[in-house]
Coordinates of C-alpha atoms in Angstrom, one line a residue:
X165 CA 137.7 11.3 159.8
X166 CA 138.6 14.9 160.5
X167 CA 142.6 15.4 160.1
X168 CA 144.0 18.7 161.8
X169 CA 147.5 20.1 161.4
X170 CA 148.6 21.9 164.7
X171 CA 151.5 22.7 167.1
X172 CA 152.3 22.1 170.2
X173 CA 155.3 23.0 172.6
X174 CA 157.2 24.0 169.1
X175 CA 156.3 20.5 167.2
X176 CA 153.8 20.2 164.2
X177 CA 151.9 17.0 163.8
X178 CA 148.8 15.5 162.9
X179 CA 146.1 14.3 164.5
X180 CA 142.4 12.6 164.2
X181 CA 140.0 15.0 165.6
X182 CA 137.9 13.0 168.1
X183 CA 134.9 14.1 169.9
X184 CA 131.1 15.9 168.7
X185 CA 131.3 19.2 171.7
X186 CA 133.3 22.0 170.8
X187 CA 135.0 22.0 174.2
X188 CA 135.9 18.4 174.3
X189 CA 137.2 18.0 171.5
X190 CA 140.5 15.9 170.9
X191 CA 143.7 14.8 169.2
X192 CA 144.7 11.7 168.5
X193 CA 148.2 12.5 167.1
X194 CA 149.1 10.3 163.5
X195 CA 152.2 8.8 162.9
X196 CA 153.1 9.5 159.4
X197 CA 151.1 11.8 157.4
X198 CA 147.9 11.8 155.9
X199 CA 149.1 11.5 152.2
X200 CA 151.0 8.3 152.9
X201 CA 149.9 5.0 154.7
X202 CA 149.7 6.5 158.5
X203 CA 148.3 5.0 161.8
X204 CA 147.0 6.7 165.0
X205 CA 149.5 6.7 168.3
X206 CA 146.5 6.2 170.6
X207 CA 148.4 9.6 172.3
X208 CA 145.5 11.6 172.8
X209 CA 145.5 16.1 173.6
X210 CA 142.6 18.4 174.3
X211 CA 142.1 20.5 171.1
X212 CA 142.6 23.2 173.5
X213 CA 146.0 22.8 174.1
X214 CA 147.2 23.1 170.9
X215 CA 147.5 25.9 167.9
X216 CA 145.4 24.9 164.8
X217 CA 147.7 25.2 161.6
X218 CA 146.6 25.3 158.3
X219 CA 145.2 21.8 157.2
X220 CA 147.5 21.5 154.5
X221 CA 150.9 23.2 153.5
X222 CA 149.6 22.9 149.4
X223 CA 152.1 23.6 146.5
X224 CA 149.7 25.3 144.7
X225 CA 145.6 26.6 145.3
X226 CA 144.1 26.3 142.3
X227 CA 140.8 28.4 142.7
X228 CA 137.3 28.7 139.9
X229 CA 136.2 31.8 139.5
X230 CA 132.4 32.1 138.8
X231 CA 131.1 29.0 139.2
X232 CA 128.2 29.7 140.8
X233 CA 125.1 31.7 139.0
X234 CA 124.2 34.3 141.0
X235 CA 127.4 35.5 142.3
X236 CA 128.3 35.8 138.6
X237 CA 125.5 38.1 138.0
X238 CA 125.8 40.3 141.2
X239 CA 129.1 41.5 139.8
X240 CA 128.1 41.7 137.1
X241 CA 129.8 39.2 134.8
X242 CA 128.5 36.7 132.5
X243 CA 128.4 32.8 133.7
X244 CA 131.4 31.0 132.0
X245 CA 130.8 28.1 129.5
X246 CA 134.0 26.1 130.4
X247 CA 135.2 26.3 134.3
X248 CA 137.2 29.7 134.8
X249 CA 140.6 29.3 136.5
X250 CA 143.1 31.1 138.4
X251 CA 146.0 30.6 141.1
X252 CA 146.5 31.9 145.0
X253 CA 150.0 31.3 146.0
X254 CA 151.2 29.1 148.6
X255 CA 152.0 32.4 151.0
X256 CA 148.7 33.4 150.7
X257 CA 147.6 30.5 152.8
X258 CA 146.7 31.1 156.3
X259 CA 144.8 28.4 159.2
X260 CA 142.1 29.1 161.3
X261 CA 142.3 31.6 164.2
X262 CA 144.7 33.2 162.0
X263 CA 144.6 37.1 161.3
X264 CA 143.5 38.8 157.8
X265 CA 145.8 41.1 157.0
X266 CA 143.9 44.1 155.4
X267 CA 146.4 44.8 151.9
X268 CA 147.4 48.6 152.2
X269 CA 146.7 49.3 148.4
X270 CA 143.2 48.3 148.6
X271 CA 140.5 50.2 150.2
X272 CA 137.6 47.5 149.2
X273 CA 138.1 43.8 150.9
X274 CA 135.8 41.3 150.5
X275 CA 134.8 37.5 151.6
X276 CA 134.2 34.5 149.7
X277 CA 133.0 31.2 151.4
X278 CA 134.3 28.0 149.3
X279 CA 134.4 24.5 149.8
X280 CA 137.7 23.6 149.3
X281 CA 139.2 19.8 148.0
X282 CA 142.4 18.6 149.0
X283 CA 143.7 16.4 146.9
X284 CA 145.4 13.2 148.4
X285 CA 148.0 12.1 146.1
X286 CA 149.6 12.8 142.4
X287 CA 147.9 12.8 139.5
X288 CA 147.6 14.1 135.9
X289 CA 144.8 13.6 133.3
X290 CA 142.2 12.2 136.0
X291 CA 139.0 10.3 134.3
X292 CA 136.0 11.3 135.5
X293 CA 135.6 7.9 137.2
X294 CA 138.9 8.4 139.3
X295 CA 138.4 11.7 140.8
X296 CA 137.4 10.2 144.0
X297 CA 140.3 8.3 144.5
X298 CA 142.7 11.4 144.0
X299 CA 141.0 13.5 146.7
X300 CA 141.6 13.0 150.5
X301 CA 138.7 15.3 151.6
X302 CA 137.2 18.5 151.9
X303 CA 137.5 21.9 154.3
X304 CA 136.7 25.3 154.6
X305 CA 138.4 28.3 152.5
X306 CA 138.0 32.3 152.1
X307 CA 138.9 33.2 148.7
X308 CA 139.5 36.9 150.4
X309 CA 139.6 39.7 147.3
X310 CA 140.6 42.7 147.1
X311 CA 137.9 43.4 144.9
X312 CA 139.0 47.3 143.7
X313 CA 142.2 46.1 142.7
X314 CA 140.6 42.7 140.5
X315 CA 138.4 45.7 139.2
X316 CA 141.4 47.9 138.4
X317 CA 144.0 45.6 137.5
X318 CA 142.1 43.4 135.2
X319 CA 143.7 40.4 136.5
X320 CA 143.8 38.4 139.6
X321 CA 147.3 38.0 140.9
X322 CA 147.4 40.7 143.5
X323 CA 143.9 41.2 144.2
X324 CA 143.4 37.2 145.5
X325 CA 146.8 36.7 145.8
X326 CA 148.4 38.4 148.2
X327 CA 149.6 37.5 151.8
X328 CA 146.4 36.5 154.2
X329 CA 144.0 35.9 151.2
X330 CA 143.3 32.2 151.7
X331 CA 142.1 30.9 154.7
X332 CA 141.9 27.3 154.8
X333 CA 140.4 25.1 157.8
X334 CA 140.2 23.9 160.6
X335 CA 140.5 20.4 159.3
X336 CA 140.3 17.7 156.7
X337 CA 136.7 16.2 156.7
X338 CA 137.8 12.7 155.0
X339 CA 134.3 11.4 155.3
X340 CA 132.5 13.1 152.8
X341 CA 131.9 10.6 149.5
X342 CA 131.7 13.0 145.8
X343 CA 127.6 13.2 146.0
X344 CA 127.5 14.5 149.8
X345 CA 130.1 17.1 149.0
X346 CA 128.3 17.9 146.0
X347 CA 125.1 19.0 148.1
X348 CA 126.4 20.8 151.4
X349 CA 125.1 24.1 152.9
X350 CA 127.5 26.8 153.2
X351 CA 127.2 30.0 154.8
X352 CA 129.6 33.1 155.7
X353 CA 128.7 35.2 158.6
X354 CA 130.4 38.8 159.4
X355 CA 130.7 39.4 163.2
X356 CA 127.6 37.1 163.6
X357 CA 125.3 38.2 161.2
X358 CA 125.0 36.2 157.9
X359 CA 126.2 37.7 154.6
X360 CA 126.0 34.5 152.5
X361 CA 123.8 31.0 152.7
X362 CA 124.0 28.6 149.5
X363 CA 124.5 24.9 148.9
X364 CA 127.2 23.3 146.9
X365 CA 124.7 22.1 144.8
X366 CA 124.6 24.9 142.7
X367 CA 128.1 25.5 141.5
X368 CA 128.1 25.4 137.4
X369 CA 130.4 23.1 137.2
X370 CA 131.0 19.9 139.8
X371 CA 134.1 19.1 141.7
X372 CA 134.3 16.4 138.9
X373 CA 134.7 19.0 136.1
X374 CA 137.0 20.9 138.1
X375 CA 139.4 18.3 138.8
X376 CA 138.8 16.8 135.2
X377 CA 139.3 20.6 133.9
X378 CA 142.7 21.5 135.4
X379 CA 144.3 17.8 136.1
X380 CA 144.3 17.8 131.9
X381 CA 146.5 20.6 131.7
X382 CA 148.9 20.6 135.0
X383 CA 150.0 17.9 137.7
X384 CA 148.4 17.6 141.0
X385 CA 150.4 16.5 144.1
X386 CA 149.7 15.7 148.0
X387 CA 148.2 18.5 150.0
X388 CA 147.2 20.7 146.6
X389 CA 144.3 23.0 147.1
X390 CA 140.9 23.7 145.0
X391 CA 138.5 26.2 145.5
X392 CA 135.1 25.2 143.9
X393 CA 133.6 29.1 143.8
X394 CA 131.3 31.1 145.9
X395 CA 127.8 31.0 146.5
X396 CA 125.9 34.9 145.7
X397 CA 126.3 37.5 148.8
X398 CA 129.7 38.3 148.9
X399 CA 130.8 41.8 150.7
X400 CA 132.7 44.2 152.3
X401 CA 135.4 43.2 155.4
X402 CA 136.5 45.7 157.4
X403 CA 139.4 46.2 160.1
X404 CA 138.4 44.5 163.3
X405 CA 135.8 42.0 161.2
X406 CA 135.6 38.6 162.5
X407 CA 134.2 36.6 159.6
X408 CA 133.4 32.7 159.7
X409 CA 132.5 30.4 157.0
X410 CA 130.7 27.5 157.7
X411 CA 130.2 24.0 155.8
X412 CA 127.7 21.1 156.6
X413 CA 129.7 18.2 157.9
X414 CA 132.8 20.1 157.7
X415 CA 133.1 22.4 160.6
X416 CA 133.5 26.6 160.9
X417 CA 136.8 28.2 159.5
X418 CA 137.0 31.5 161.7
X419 CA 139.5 34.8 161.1
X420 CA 139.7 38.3 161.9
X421 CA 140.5 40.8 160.2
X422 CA 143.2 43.6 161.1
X423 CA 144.9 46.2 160.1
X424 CA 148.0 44.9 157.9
X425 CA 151.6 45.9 159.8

């Protein structure tokens, strides 16, 4: 199942995502939400009619750095031994269709396509065996860097942290088991021309050791956020950029960037 957050005449809900053509797609609005136990309304409205949120409001994005070879080594950097985390805060969450604000102290932007796990409910210290009951499914995320600043600044918080920086979206794809996800194309194109082209197949470490990894030190809740790593070809934005990432059996997380207010 695909779960969507969206608005309509001022009211945020839920809905199943019904339908295989782009234009005729649908809603079928939830009652409840997704984290909880939930049922479908049977009220039904055109995809069209309504504003795509982000998927999930998450406390926290917890994001891996690095986790996949060859995008280690075009910048550079060594490939980690143990998974290599850091944190994108809440307000640095925006949904599809929404605009990438370029930061005004950076003067080099760049994209990062992820697949992103959402997990479904709390949970500390998960086995190895359990990890697929604590996530509720999968979607699209740009880990967007300011990549002069992480240079700079030696650390992460403002370069991949501030406002506009993590795209999420357009949905929830529920349907995806551990070993699909595991193995999923994923590409990033830049006003229609492709920048990068991988499969999740060849991240370092699996979604198992990333929610093994950071579950042992910190609590997960409903809605949370993690970002499994890039594939190699990541590069420049600039103002007036559209940029999409796309993920097999997921769908295609569009933004635009503009010039920041």
């Amino acid at each position: 199942m695909r779960i969507a957050r969206f608005s309509i005449d001022g009211n945020v809900a839920f809905g199943a995502v019904e339908g295989d053509k782009q234009d005729e797609l649908v809603l079928d609005i939830i009652k409840g939400i997704p984290f909880a136990d939930y049922e479908l309304s049977g009220t039904k409205v055109p995809l069209s009619k309504v504003r795509l949120l982000p998927p999930v409001l998450p406390n926290k994005v917890v994001a891996f750095g690095r986790n996949y070879a060859e995008h280690a080594r075009e910048l550079g950097n060594e490939v980690p031994e143990a998974p290599f985390a850091f944190f994108k805060p809440s307000t640095s969450v925006i949904g599809p269709g929404d605009e990438i604000r370029y930061p005004s102290f950076s003067r080099e932007l760049h994209h990062e396509a992820e697949l992103a796990v959402v997990i479904g409910r709390m949970c500390r210290e998960v086995p190895r065996e359990r990890v697929k009951d604590v996530i509720l499914g999968y979607t699209c995320a740009n880990d967007v860097t300011a990549r002069d600043v992480q240079k700079r600044e030696k650390q992460w918080a403002r370069a991949k942290g501030f406002d506009s920086s993590c795209p999420l979206g357009p949905w929830v794809e529920t349907g995806l088991d551990l070993a699909r996800a595991g193995d999923l194309t994923i590409q990033l194109t830049v006003n229609g021309e492709q920048r990068q082209l991988g499969r999740t197949s060849e991240m370092i470490h699996s979604i198992e050791d990333l929610v093994v990894n950071i579950s042992e030190a910190m609590t997960l809740l409903p809605g949370d956020v993690i970002l499994t790593g890039t594939p190699a070809g990541v590069g420049p934005l600039n103002v007036g950029d559209e940029v999409a990432v796309t993920i097999e059996g997921i769908g295609t997380l569009t933004n635009k960037v503009v010039k920041r207010g």
